CSV table of C-alpha atoms in Angstrom, one decimal:
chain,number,residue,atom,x,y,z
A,169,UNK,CA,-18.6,14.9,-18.2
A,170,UNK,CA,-17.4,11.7,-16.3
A,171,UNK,CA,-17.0,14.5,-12.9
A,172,UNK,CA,-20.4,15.0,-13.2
A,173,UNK,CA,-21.6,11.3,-14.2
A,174,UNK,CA,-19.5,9.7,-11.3
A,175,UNK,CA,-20.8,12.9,-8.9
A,176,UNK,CA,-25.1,12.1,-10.1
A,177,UNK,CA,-24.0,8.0,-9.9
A,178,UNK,CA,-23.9,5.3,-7.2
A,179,UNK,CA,-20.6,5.0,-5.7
A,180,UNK,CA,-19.6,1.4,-8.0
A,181,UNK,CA,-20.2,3.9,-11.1
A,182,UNK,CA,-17.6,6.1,-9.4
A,183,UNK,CA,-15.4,3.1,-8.6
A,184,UNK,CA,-15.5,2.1,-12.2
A,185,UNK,CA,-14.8,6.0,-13.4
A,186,UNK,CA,-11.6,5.6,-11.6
A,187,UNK,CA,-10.9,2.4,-12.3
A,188,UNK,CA,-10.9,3.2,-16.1
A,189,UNK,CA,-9.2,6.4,-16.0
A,190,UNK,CA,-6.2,4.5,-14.1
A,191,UNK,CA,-2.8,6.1,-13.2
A,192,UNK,CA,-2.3,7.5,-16.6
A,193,UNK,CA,-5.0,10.3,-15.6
A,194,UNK,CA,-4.6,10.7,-11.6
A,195,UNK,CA,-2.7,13.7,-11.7
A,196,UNK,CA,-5.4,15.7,-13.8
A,197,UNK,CA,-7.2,18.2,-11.6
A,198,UNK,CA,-10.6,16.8,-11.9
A,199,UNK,CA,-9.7,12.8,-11.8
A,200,UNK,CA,-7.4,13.9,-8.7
A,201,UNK,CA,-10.3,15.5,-6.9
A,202,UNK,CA,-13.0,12.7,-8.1
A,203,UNK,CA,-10.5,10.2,-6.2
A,204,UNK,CA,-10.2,12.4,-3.0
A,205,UNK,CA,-14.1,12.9,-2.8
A,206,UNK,CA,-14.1,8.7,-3.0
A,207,UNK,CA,-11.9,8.2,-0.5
A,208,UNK,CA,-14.8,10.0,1.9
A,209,UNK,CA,-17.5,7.5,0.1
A,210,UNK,CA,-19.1,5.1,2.4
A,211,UNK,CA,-18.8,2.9,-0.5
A,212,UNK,CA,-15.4,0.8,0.1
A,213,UNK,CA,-15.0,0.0,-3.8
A,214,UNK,CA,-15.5,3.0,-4.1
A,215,UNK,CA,-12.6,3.8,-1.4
A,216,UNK,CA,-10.5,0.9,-2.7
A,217,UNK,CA,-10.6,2.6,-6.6
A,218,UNK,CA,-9.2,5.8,-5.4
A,219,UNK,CA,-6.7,5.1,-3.3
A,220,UNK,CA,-5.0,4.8,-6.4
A,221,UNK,CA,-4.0,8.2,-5.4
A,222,UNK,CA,-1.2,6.2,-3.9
A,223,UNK,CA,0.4,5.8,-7.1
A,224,UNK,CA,0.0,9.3,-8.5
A,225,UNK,CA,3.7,11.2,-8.7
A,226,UNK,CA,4.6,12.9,-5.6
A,227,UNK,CA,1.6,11.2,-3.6
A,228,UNK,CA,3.9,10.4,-0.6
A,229,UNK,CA,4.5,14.6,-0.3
A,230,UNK,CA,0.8,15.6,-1.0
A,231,UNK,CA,-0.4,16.8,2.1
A,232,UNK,CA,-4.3,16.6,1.0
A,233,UNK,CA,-3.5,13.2,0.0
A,234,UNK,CA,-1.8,12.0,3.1
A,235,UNK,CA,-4.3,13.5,5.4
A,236,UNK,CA,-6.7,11.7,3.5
A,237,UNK,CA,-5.1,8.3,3.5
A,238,UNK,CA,-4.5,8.8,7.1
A,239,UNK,CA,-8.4,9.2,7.9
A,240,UNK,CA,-8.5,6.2,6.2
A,241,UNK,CA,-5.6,4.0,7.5
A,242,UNK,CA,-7.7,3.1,11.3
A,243,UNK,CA,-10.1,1.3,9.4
A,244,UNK,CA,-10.5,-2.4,8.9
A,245,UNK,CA,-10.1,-2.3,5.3
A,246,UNK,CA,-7.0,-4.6,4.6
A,247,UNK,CA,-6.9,-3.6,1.1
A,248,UNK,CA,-7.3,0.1,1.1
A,249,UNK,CA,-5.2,-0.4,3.8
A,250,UNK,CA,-2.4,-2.1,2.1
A,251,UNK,CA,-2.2,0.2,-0.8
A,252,UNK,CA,-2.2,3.1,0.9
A,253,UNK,CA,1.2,2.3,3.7
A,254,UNK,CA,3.7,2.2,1.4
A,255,UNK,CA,2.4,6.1,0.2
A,256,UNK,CA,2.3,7.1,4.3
A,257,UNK,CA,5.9,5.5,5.2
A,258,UNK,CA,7.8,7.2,2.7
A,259,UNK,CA,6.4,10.7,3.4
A,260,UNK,CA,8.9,10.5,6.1
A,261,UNK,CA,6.6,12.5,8.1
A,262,UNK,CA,6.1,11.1,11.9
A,263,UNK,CA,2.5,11.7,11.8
A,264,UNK,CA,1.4,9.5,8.6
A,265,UNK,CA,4.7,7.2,8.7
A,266,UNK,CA,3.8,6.0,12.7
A,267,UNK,CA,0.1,5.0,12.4
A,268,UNK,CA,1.3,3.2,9.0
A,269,UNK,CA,3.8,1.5,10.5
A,270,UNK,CA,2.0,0.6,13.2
A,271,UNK,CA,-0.7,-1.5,11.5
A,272,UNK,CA,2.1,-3.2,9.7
A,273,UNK,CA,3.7,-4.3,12.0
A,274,UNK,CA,0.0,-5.2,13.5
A,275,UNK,CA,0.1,-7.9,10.8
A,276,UNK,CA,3.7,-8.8,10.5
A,277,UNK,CA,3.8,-10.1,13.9
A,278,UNK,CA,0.4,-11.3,14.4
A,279,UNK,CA,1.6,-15.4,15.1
A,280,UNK,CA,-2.1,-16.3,15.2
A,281,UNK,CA,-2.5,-15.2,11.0
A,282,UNK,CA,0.1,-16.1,8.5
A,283,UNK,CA,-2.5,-14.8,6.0
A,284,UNK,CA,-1.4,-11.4,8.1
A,285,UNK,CA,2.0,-12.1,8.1
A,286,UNK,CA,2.0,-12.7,4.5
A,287,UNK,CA,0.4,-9.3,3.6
A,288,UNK,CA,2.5,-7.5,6.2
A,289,UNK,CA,5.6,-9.2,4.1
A,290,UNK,CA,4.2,-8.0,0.7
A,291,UNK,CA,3.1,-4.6,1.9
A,292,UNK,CA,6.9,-3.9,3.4
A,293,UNK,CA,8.4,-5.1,0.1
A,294,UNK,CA,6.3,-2.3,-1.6
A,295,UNK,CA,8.0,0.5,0.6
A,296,UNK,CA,11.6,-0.1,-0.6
A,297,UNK,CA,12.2,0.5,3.8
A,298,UNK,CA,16.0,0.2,3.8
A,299,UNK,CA,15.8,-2.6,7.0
A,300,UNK,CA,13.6,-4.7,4.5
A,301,UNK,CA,16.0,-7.1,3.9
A,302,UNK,CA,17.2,-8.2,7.4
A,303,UNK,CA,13.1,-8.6,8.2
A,304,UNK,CA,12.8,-10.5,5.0
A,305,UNK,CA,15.0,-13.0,5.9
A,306,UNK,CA,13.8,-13.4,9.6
A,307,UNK,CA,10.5,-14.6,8.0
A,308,UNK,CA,12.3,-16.7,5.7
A,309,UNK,CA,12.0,-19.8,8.8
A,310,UNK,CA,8.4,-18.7,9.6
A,311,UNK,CA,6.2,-21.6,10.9
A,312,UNK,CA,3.7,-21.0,8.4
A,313,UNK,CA,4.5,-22.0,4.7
A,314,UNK,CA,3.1,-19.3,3.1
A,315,UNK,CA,4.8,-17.0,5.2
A,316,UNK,CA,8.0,-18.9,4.3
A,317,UNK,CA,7.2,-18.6,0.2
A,318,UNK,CA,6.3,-15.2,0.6
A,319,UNK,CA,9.6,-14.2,2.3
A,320,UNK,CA,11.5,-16.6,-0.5
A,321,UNK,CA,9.8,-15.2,-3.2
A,322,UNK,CA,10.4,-11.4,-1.8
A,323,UNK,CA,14.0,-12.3,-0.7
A,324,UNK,CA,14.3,-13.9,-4.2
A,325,UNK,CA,13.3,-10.3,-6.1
A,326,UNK,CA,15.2,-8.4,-3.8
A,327,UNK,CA,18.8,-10.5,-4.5
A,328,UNK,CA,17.5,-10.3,-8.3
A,329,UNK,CA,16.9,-6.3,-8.1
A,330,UNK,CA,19.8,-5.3,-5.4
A,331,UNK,CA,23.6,-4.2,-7.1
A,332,UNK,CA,24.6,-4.6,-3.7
A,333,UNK,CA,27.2,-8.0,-3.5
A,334,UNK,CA,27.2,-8.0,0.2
A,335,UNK,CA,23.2,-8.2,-0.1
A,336,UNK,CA,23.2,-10.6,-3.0
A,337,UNK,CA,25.0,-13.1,-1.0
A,338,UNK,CA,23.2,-12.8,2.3
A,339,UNK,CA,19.7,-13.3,0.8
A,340,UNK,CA,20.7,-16.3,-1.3
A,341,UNK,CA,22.6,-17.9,2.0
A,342,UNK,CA,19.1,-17.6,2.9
A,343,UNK,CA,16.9,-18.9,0.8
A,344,UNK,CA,19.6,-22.0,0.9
């Protein structure tokens, strides 16, 4: 029933379809393939509510999803964008890990936009990349102060999270 509703329904119905259904349902056959038709929508909250797909188990080895997410990852859609790198980088796969990869570091080195930087340092911290913590704390004497508290705070969960001592006491030397 809520195929065929979000299917006869404008594209925020859809959006909102998906939206409610959440994680919990994305692996379902027909909630999978409602998300997949979205991310073709020319509706971008539409586009933004399915790549959710980014969170369903095994996304980053889904080759129907990653072809998808790659169609979608040229576009100028920050937050589709966003969610959908971390799911492209750990594929591991040269074709959906480069063009991933490239956009981030797009933003991570763009001096003109903190506001880029800052999303480029969030988005990173969301792919678990093992070289995360040496960028992390490169940031950490950014120009920009929100640059700087984003790199803190990330630095900060990473010590918090990490069993490694070595790691530990680099990142607090850091953030001293």
């Amino acid at each position: 029933f809520l195929q065929e509703l979000a299917a006869e329904r404008s594209p925020s119905v859809r959006a909102s379809i998906i939206q409610m259904l959440g994680s919990d349902w994305i692996s379902q056959r027909d909630v999978r393939r409602m998300c997949l038709d979205a991310l073709d929508d020319d509706d971008e909250v539409a586009q933004q509510a399915a790549a959710a797909l980014a969170n369903s188990p095994n996304a980053a080895h889904d080759r129907t999803i990653l072809k998808a997410f790659l169609a979608l990852i040229e576009r100028p859609d920050e937050a589709i964008q966003s969610t959908i790198i971390p799911t492209l980088i750990a594929s591991g796969d040269a074709r959906y890990r480069a063009p991933a990869e490239h956009v981030l570091s797009d933003w991570s080195a763009d001096e003109g936009n903190s506001r880029h930087r800052a999303l480029g340092l969030r988005v990173l911290a969301r792919t678990g990349d093992e070289h995360l913590a040496s960028t992390l704390m490169g940031y950490a004497h950014d120009p920009a102060p929100e640059v700087r508290r984003q790199a803190a705070e990330l630095i900060g969960s990473l010590v918090a999270q990490t069993p490694q001592a070595a790691l530990q006491r680099l990142g607090l030397e850091t953030l001293r």
